[in-house]
PDB file of C-alpha atoms in Angstrom:
ATOM      1  CA  MET A 837     224.405  10.066 -26.248  1.00  0.00           C
ATOM      2  CA  SER A 838     223.166  13.323 -27.722  1.00  0.00           C
ATOM      3  CA  LEU A 839     223.511  14.798 -31.168  1.00  0.00           C
ATOM      4  CA  PRO A 840     225.994  17.657 -31.467  1.00  0.00           C
ATOM      5  CA  TYR A 841     224.700  21.139 -32.152  1.00  0.00           C
ATOM      6  CA  LEU A 842     226.446  22.656 -35.142  1.00  0.00           C
ATOM      7  CA  GLU A 843     226.295  26.376 -35.807  1.00  0.00           C
ATOM      8  CA  ALA A 844     225.943  27.222 -39.491  1.00  0.00           C
ATOM      9  CA  PRO A 845     228.745  29.524 -40.673  1.00  0.00           C
ATOM     10  CA  ASP A 846     227.950  33.098 -41.674  1.00  0.00           C
ATOM     11  CA  LEU A 847     228.319  33.755 -45.366  1.00  0.00           C
ATOM     12  CA  PRO A 848     229.932  37.043 -46.448  1.00  0.00           C
ATOM     13  CA  ILE A 849     226.885  38.249 -48.414  1.00  0.00           C
ATOM     14  CA  ARG A 850     224.293  40.930 -47.727  1.00  0.00           C
ATOM     15  CA  ILE A 851     221.203  38.731 -47.996  1.00  0.00           C
ATOM     16  CA  PRO A 852     220.800  36.399 -45.001  1.00  0.00           C
ATOM     17  CA  ILE A 853     220.487  32.765 -46.048  1.00  0.00           C
ATOM     18  CA  HIS A 854     219.185  30.400 -43.385  1.00  0.00           C
ATOM     19  CA  ILE A 855     220.286  26.788 -43.648  1.00  0.00           C
ATOM     20  CA  PHE A 856     216.737  25.496 -43.048  1.00  0.00           C
ATOM     21  CA  GLY A 857     215.430  27.590 -45.942  1.00  0.00           C
ATOM     22  CA  ALA A 858     218.211  26.332 -48.197  1.00  0.00           C
ATOM     23  CA  ILE A 859     217.375  22.720 -47.324  1.00  0.00           C
ATOM     24  CA  VAL A 860     213.669  23.366 -47.998  1.00  0.00           C
ATOM     25  CA  MET A 861     214.495  24.839 -51.413  1.00  0.00           C
ATOM     26  CA  VAL A 862     216.683  21.840 -52.289  1.00  0.00           C
ATOM     27  CA  GLY A 863     213.803  19.550 -51.319  1.00  0.00           C
ATOM     28  CA  VAL A 864     211.340  21.517 -53.441  1.00  0.00           C
ATOM     29  CA  GLY A 865     213.755  21.396 -56.383  1.00  0.00           C
ATOM     30  CA  ILE A 866     214.287  17.650 -56.097  1.00  0.00           C
ATOM     31  CA  GLY A 867     210.546  17.044 -55.690  1.00  0.00           C
ATOM     32  CA  THR A 868     209.814  19.140 -58.771  1.00  0.00           C
ATOM     33  CA  ALA A 869     212.419  17.283 -60.825  1.00  0.00           C
ATOM     34  CA  VAL A 870     210.970  13.917 -59.787  1.00  0.00           C
ATOM     35  CA  MET A 871     207.421  15.065 -60.583  1.00  0.00           C
ATOM     36  CA  VAL A 872     208.414  16.414 -64.021  1.00  0.00           C
ATOM     37  CA  ARG A 873     210.249  13.175 -64.811  1.00  0.00           C
ATOM     38  CA  TYR A 874     207.205  11.143 -63.802  1.00  0.00           C
ATOM     39  CA  ALA A 875     204.909  13.396 -65.860  1.00  0.00           C
ATOM     40  CA  ARG A 876     207.070  12.775 -68.931  1.00  0.00           C
ATOM     41  CA  LYS A 877     207.028   9.032 -68.257  1.00  0.00           C
ATOM     42  CA  VAL A 878     203.221   8.848 -68.134  1.00  0.00           C
ATOM     43  CA  GLY A 879     202.706  11.208 -71.074  1.00  0.00           C
ATOM     44  CA  GLU A 880     201.593  14.326 -69.193  1.00  0.00           C
ATOM     45  CA  SER A 881     202.664  17.867 -69.960  1.00  0.00           C
ATOM     46  CA  GLU A 882     205.944  19.015 -68.419  1.00  0.00           C
ATOM     47  CA  ALA A 883     204.561  22.570 -68.206  1.00  0.00           C
ATOM     48  CA  THR A 884     201.538  21.353 -66.246  1.00  0.00           C
ATOM     49  CA  ALA A 885     203.788  19.449 -63.829  1.00  0.00           C
ATOM     50  CA  ARG A 886     205.968  22.534 -63.249  1.00  0.00           C
ATOM     51  CA  SER A 887     202.885  24.708 -62.752  1.00  0.00           C
ATOM     52  CA  LEU A 888     201.492  22.243 -60.221  1.00  0.00           C
ATOM     53  CA  ALA A 889     204.833  22.151 -58.383  1.00  0.00           C
ATOM     54  CA  THR A 890     204.866  25.952 -58.185  1.00  0.00           C
ATOM     55  CA  TRP A 891     201.335  26.094 -56.784  1.00  0.00           C
ATOM     56  CA  LEU A 892     202.118  23.343 -54.264  1.00  0.00           C
ATOM     57  CA  ALA A 893     205.272  25.126 -53.070  1.00  0.00           C
ATOM     58  CA  VAL A 894     203.528  28.506 -52.680  1.00  0.00           C
ATOM     59  CA  ILE A 895     200.494  27.051 -50.897  1.00  0.00           C
ATOM     60  CA  GLY A 896     202.755  24.870 -48.722  1.00  0.00           C
ATOM     61  CA  ILE A 897     204.888  27.818 -47.591  1.00  0.00           C
ATOM     62  CA  ILE A 898     201.854  29.993 -46.852  1.00  0.00           C
ATOM     63  CA  SER A 899     200.121  27.152 -44.981  1.00  0.00           C
ATOM     64  CA  ALA A 900     203.269  26.375 -42.965  1.00  0.00           C
ATOM     65  CA  HIS A 901     203.475  30.007 -41.875  1.00  0.00           C
ATOM     66  CA  VAL A 902     199.788  30.294 -40.962  1.00  0.00           C
ATOM     67  CA  LEU A 903     200.012  27.031 -38.997  1.00  0.00           C
ATOM     68  CA  ASP A 904     203.090  28.322 -37.140  1.00  0.00           C
ATOM     69  CA  VAL A 905     201.398  31.570 -36.145  1.00  0.00           C
ATOM     70  CA  VAL A 906     198.013  30.058 -35.226  1.00  0.00           C
ATOM     71  CA  PHE A 907     199.319  27.067 -33.241  1.00  0.00           C
ATOM     72  CA  TYR A 908     202.608  28.305 -31.803  1.00  0.00           C
ATOM     73  CA  GLN A 909     201.953  32.045 -31.434  1.00  0.00           C
ATOM     74  CA  PRO A 910     198.179  32.342 -30.866  1.00  0.00           C
ATOM     75  CA  GLY A 911     198.481  35.402 -28.617  1.00  0.00           C
ATOM     76  CA  GLU A 912     200.560  37.191 -31.250  1.00  0.00           C
ATOM     77  CA  ALA A 913     198.006  36.291 -33.921  1.00  0.00           C
ATOM     78  CA  LEU A 914     195.194  37.758 -31.814  1.00  0.00           C
ATOM     79  CA  ARG A 915     197.099  40.962 -30.981  1.00  0.00           C
ATOM     80  CA  HIS A 916     198.504  41.474 -34.486  1.00  0.00           C
ATOM     81  CA  PRO A 917     196.370  39.666 -37.110  1.00  0.00           C
ATOM     82  CA  TRP A 918     198.532  41.022 -39.947  1.00  0.00           C
ATOM     83  CA  LYS A 919     201.252  38.661 -38.633  1.00  0.00           C
ATOM     84  CA  LEU A 920     199.410  35.955 -40.607  1.00  0.00           C
ATOM     85  CA  LEU A 921     200.454  37.748 -43.821  1.00  0.00           C
ATOM     86  CA  GLU A 922     204.168  37.984 -42.951  1.00  0.00           C
ATOM     87  CA  VAL A 923     205.116  34.660 -44.562  1.00  0.00           C
ATOM     88  CA  TRP A 924     208.831  35.513 -44.578  1.00  0.00           C
ATOM     89  CA  THR A 925     209.054  35.542 -40.758  1.00  0.00           C
ATOM     90  CA  SER A 926     208.497  31.909 -39.726  1.00  0.00           C
ATOM     91  CA  ILE A 927     207.194  28.505 -40.779  1.00  0.00           C
ATOM     92  CA  SER A 928     206.419  25.239 -39.069  1.00  0.00           C
ATOM     93  CA  SER A 929     207.560  22.045 -40.725  1.00  0.00           C
ATOM     94  CA  TYR A 930     205.651  19.842 -38.206  1.00  0.00           C
ATOM     95  CA  GLY A 931     207.549  16.734 -39.226  1.00  0.00           C
ATOM     96  CA  GLY A 932     207.968  17.594 -42.880  1.00  0.00           C
TER      97      GLY A 932
END
């Protein structure tokens, strides 16, 4: 038995929204909410928790892109090194 492949519907808006990106953002939002709640519980600053979550999300997205280019597109990275800076083009979740 195999899992069915479902095509995500196109939304009638000008900005393309990819379902994987939307799921990642929901995960980041839930993770941030949990971290802020825990920070409050242990007496830490909510602002510090939100700042940490922001840094983790930014570094995670950049790292996921660099990993994708270096490991899955090494020839492209050698021919066009600036591809490493194009973080909006691809990421690797490597198991999340």
